[in-house]
Short mmCIF file of C-alpha atoms in Angstrom, two decimals:
data_model
loop_
_atom_site.label_atom_id
_atom_site.label_comp_id
_atom_site.label_asym_id
_atom_site.label_seq_id
_atom_site.Cartn_x
_atom_site.Cartn_y
_atom_site.Cartn_z
CA MET G 1322 -23.28 -10.28 -7.16
CA PRO G 1323 -20.50 -9.28 -4.73
CA PRO G 1324 -20.49 -11.13 -1.36
CA LYS G 1325 -21.47 -8.05 0.67
CA ARG G 1326 -24.47 -7.44 -1.55
CA ALA G 1327 -25.49 -11.11 -1.32
CA VAL G 1328 -25.39 -11.04 2.49
CA ALA G 1329 -27.30 -7.76 2.56
CA LYS G 1330 -29.92 -9.26 0.30
CA ALA G 1331 -30.19 -12.30 2.57
CA ARG G 1332 -30.74 -10.09 5.60
CA LYS G 1333 -33.38 -8.10 3.75
CA VAL G 1334 -35.25 -11.32 2.94
CA LYS G 1335 -35.13 -12.24 6.65
CA GLU G 1336 -36.46 -8.88 7.74
CA GLU G 1337 -39.38 -8.85 5.32
CA ALA G 1338 -42.02 -10.57 7.43
CA GLU G 1339 -44.90 -9.40 5.26
CA GLY G 1340 -46.10 -11.31 2.24
CA THR G 1341 -47.23 -14.85 1.60
CA SER G 1342 -45.12 -17.91 2.19
CA ASP G 1343 -44.81 -18.42 -1.56
CA GLU G 1344 -43.45 -14.89 -2.03
CA ARG G 1345 -40.89 -15.44 0.72
CA ASN G 1346 -39.80 -18.76 -0.79
CA GLU G 1347 -39.41 -17.11 -4.18
CA LYS G 1348 -37.12 -14.46 -2.68
CA ILE G 1349 -35.04 -17.10 -0.92
CA GLN G 1350 -34.75 -19.14 -4.11
CA ALA G 1351 -33.72 -16.01 -6.04
CA LEU G 1352 -31.03 -15.35 -3.45
CA LYS G 1353 -29.74 -18.92 -3.75
CA ASP G 1354 -29.63 -18.57 -7.54
CA ASP G 1355 -27.61 -15.35 -7.24
CA ILE G 1356 -25.04 -16.94 -4.95
CA LYS G 1357 -24.71 -20.05 -7.12
CA ASN G 1358 -23.17 -17.77 -9.73
CA LEU G 1359 -20.32 -16.87 -7.36
CA SER G 1360 -17.88 -19.57 -8.50
CA GLY G 1361 -19.84 -22.46 -7.01
CA LEU G 1362 -19.59 -21.20 -3.45
CA ALA G 1363 -23.29 -21.49 -2.65
CA THR G 1364 -24.66 -23.92 -0.09
CA ARG G 1365 -26.81 -26.45 -1.89
CA VAL G 1366 -28.88 -27.60 1.10
CA PRO G 1367 -32.42 -26.24 1.63
CA VAL G 1368 -32.52 -22.93 3.44
CA VAL G 1369 -34.50 -22.94 6.68
CA ASN G 1370 -32.90 -20.08 8.61
CA ILE G 1371 -31.56 -17.04 6.77
CA ASP G 1372 -28.98 -16.20 9.47
CA GLU G 1373 -27.62 -19.73 9.29
CA PHE G 1374 -27.58 -19.54 5.52
CA CYS G 1375 -25.55 -16.28 5.58
CA ALA G 1376 -23.10 -17.76 8.09
CA LYS G 1377 -22.58 -20.87 5.95
CA TYR G 1378 -22.11 -18.77 2.84
CA MET G 1379 -19.49 -16.54 4.49
CA GLU G 1380 -17.74 -19.63 5.88
CA LYS G 1381 -17.52 -21.12 2.39
CA LEU G 1382 -16.21 -17.84 1.03
CA SER G 1383 -13.51 -17.79 3.72
CA GLN G 1384 -12.58 -21.41 2.97
CA HIS G 1385 -12.34 -20.61 -0.73
CA THR G 1386 -9.98 -17.70 0.04
CA GLU G 1387 -7.73 -19.90 2.21
CA VAL G 1388 -7.55 -22.53 -0.56
CA PHE G 1389 -6.64 -19.81 -3.06
CA ILE G 1390 -3.83 -18.50 -0.84
CA HIS G 1391 -2.54 -22.04 -0.27
CA GLN G 1392 -2.30 -22.55 -4.04
CA LEU G 1393 -0.17 -19.46 -4.54
CA THR G 1394 3.46 -19.92 -5.47
CA GLN G 1395 6.10 -18.87 -2.96
CA GLU G 1396 6.75 -15.68 -4.92
CA GLN G 1397 3.04 -14.85 -5.06
CA ARG G 1398 2.71 -15.39 -1.30
CA GLY G 1399 5.49 -12.89 -0.78
CA MET G 1400 3.65 -10.41 -2.99
CA LYS G 1401 0.45 -11.04 -0.99
CA ILE G 1402 2.22 -9.95 2.19
CA LEU G 1403 3.65 -7.00 0.30
CA PHE G 1404 0.12 -5.89 -0.59
CA LEU G 1405 -1.52 -6.47 2.82
CA ASP G 1406 1.21 -5.41 5.25
CA PRO G 1407 1.80 -1.63 5.31
CA PRO G 1408 5.43 -0.44 5.50
CA GLY G 1409 6.77 0.74 8.84
CA ASP G 1410 8.17 4.17 9.59
CA VAL G 1411 11.28 5.72 8.10
CA ASN G 1412 13.18 8.22 10.24
CA THR G 1413 15.32 10.96 8.76
CA GLU G 1414 18.08 13.16 10.15
CA PRO G 1415 17.30 16.02 9.82
CA GLY G 1416 13.70 15.23 10.55
CA SER G 1417 11.62 18.05 9.08
CA LYS G 1418 13.62 20.11 6.54
CA ILE G 1419 16.97 20.48 4.77
CA VAL G 1420 18.85 23.76 5.05
CA PHE G 1421 21.40 25.13 2.59
CA ASN G 1422 23.37 28.10 3.86
CA ALA G 1423 24.98 30.79 1.74
CA PRO G 1424 26.91 31.27 -0.46
CA ASN G 1425 24.40 30.20 -3.12
CA ASP G 1426 26.65 30.74 -6.13
CA ILE G 1427 28.54 27.49 -5.56
CA ARG G 1428 27.46 23.84 -5.53
CA ARG G 1429 26.71 22.65 -1.98
CA THR G 1430 26.03 19.27 -0.40
CA VAL G 1431 24.10 18.38 2.77
CA PRO G 1432 24.13 14.82 4.16
CA ILE G 1433 20.96 13.23 5.49
CA ARG G 1434 20.50 9.88 7.17
CA ILE G 1435 17.48 7.64 6.58
CA THR G 1436 16.70 4.73 8.91
CA ASN G 1437 14.26 1.89 8.43
CA SER G 1438 12.42 1.81 11.77
CA GLY G 1439 9.99 -0.90 10.68
CA GLU G 1440 10.11 -4.67 11.05
CA ARG G 1441 10.37 -5.54 7.35
CA ARG G 1442 12.91 -4.89 4.63
CA ILE G 1443 11.98 -1.87 2.51
CA ALA G 1444 12.90 -0.39 -0.82
CA TRP G 1445 13.28 3.38 -0.85
CA SER G 1446 13.56 6.04 -3.50
CA ILE G 1447 14.14 9.80 -3.36
CA LYS G 1448 12.89 12.38 -5.84
CA SER G 1449 13.20 16.17 -5.95
CA THR G 1450 10.68 18.72 -7.13
CA ASN G 1451 13.40 20.68 -8.95
CA VAL G 1452 15.70 18.36 -10.88
CA ASN G 1453 17.58 21.32 -12.38
CA ARG G 1454 18.73 22.51 -8.96
CA LEU G 1455 18.52 19.52 -6.58
CA GLY G 1456 19.97 16.03 -6.77
CA VAL G 1457 20.53 13.04 -4.47
CA ASP G 1458 23.19 10.34 -4.32
CA PRO G 1459 22.32 7.51 -4.15
CA PRO G 1460 18.73 8.01 -5.39
CA CYS G 1461 17.39 4.62 -4.25
CA GLY G 1462 18.22 1.49 -2.31
CA VAL G 1463 17.08 -1.26 0.06
CA LEU G 1464 17.22 -1.20 3.87
CA ASP G 1465 16.83 -4.02 6.37
CA PRO G 1466 15.03 -3.34 9.67
CA GLU G 1467 16.97 -0.81 11.79
CA GLU G 1468 19.51 -0.31 9.00
CA ASN G 1469 20.41 3.25 7.98
CA MET G 1470 22.19 5.00 5.14
CA LEU G 1471 23.77 8.40 4.54
CA ILE G 1472 22.57 10.21 1.43
CA ALA G 1473 24.03 13.32 -0.16
CA VAL G 1474 21.54 16.03 -1.14
CA MET G 1475 23.15 18.41 -3.61
CA CYS G 1476 22.15 21.91 -4.66
CA ASP G 1477 23.60 23.55 -7.77
CA SER G 1478 24.46 27.23 -7.78
CA PHE G 1479 21.61 29.65 -8.46
CA ALA G 1480 20.74 33.33 -8.13
CA TYR G 1481 19.15 33.61 -4.70
CA GLY G 1482 16.14 35.94 -4.67
CA GLN G 1483 15.77 35.80 -8.45
CA GLU G 1484 14.44 32.25 -8.74
CA ASP G 1485 11.34 30.66 -7.26
CA THR G 1486 12.32 28.24 -4.47
CA ASN G 1487 8.96 27.94 -2.68
CA ASN G 1488 8.25 24.45 -3.99
CA ASP G 1489 11.75 23.02 -3.53
CA ARG G 1490 11.70 19.76 -1.57
CA ILE G 1491 12.78 16.16 -1.73
CA VAL G 1492 10.28 13.33 -1.41
CA ILE G 1493 11.24 10.01 0.14
CA GLU G 1494 9.01 7.08 -0.80
CA TRP G 1495 9.29 3.52 0.46
CA THR G 1496 7.50 0.19 0.28
CA ASN G 1497 7.95 -3.35 1.62
CA THR G 1498 9.96 -5.76 -0.50
CA PRO G 1499 8.56 -9.23 -1.27
CA ASP G 1500 9.62 -12.06 1.03
CA ASP G 1501 12.78 -13.86 -0.09
CA ALA G 1502 13.56 -11.16 -2.67
CA ASP G 1503 17.22 -10.33 -3.25
CA LYS G 1504 18.52 -7.18 -1.60
CA GLN G 1505 18.61 -5.41 -4.91
CA PHE G 1506 16.40 -2.43 -5.68
CA SER G 1507 13.55 -2.95 -8.14
CA ARG G 1508 11.30 -0.16 -9.40
CA GLU G 1509 8.55 -2.75 -10.01
CA TRP G 1510 7.87 -2.93 -6.25
CA PHE G 1511 6.53 0.64 -6.43
CA GLN G 1512 4.29 -0.04 -9.42
CA GLY G 1513 2.11 -2.83 -8.03
CA ASP G 1514 -0.72 -2.79 -5.52
CA GLY G 1515 1.53 -2.58 -2.45
CA MET G 1516 1.28 0.44 -0.17
CA VAL G 1517 3.84 3.16 -0.84
CA ARG G 1518 4.50 5.69 1.91
CA HIS G 1519 5.95 9.18 1.46
CA LYS G 1520 7.78 11.80 3.47
CA ASN G 1521 8.41 15.37 2.30
CA LEU G 1522 11.49 17.31 3.34
CA PRO G 1523 11.20 20.97 2.32
CA ILE G 1524 14.36 22.81 1.29
CA GLU G 1525 15.25 26.06 3.07
CA TYR G 1526 17.82 28.45 1.67
CA ASN G 1527 19.57 30.94 3.93
CA PRO G 1528 21.05 34.05 2.22
#
């Protein structure tokens, strides 16, 4: 039984004033038996007060969690922070869209700057919704707090007005890097349980 359900069950037993003393004791004993199955975290002393029992149970659960975290390796502790600490903001220049001006029958390049405005090192990656027309260089990297980088967004030639451009955009995604990790991009950081944030920059084409 999950901890929240166990506590809810304990509170329900407390609130049920009706019934004989034997029935109440049976419910309390059933609750104790359920919690004993939770990795030995149950309190083994007789239960007199349900509120006190719930408090002791939650205290033991908290202690068990702290022991578990203490036993993690240094690398695992870094991953724990990666999972629990959301990435900060990333600022871009331009901030809301990327504009390519005519002529559209030649390859054009627009620079953008991305800045890590958070307090932790991040890994970032940029994708486009139209890989046949749009590209970025470099496509990924790592930024320390307050560090920035210029990125080239490239657009190949195309027939303006004859091709669908409504969905053209680039997507910036970023996530915290593990503590003590080398400043070398790893795609694995985006594939775990850590939070990944996104920012869309639509592409506008002027004729």
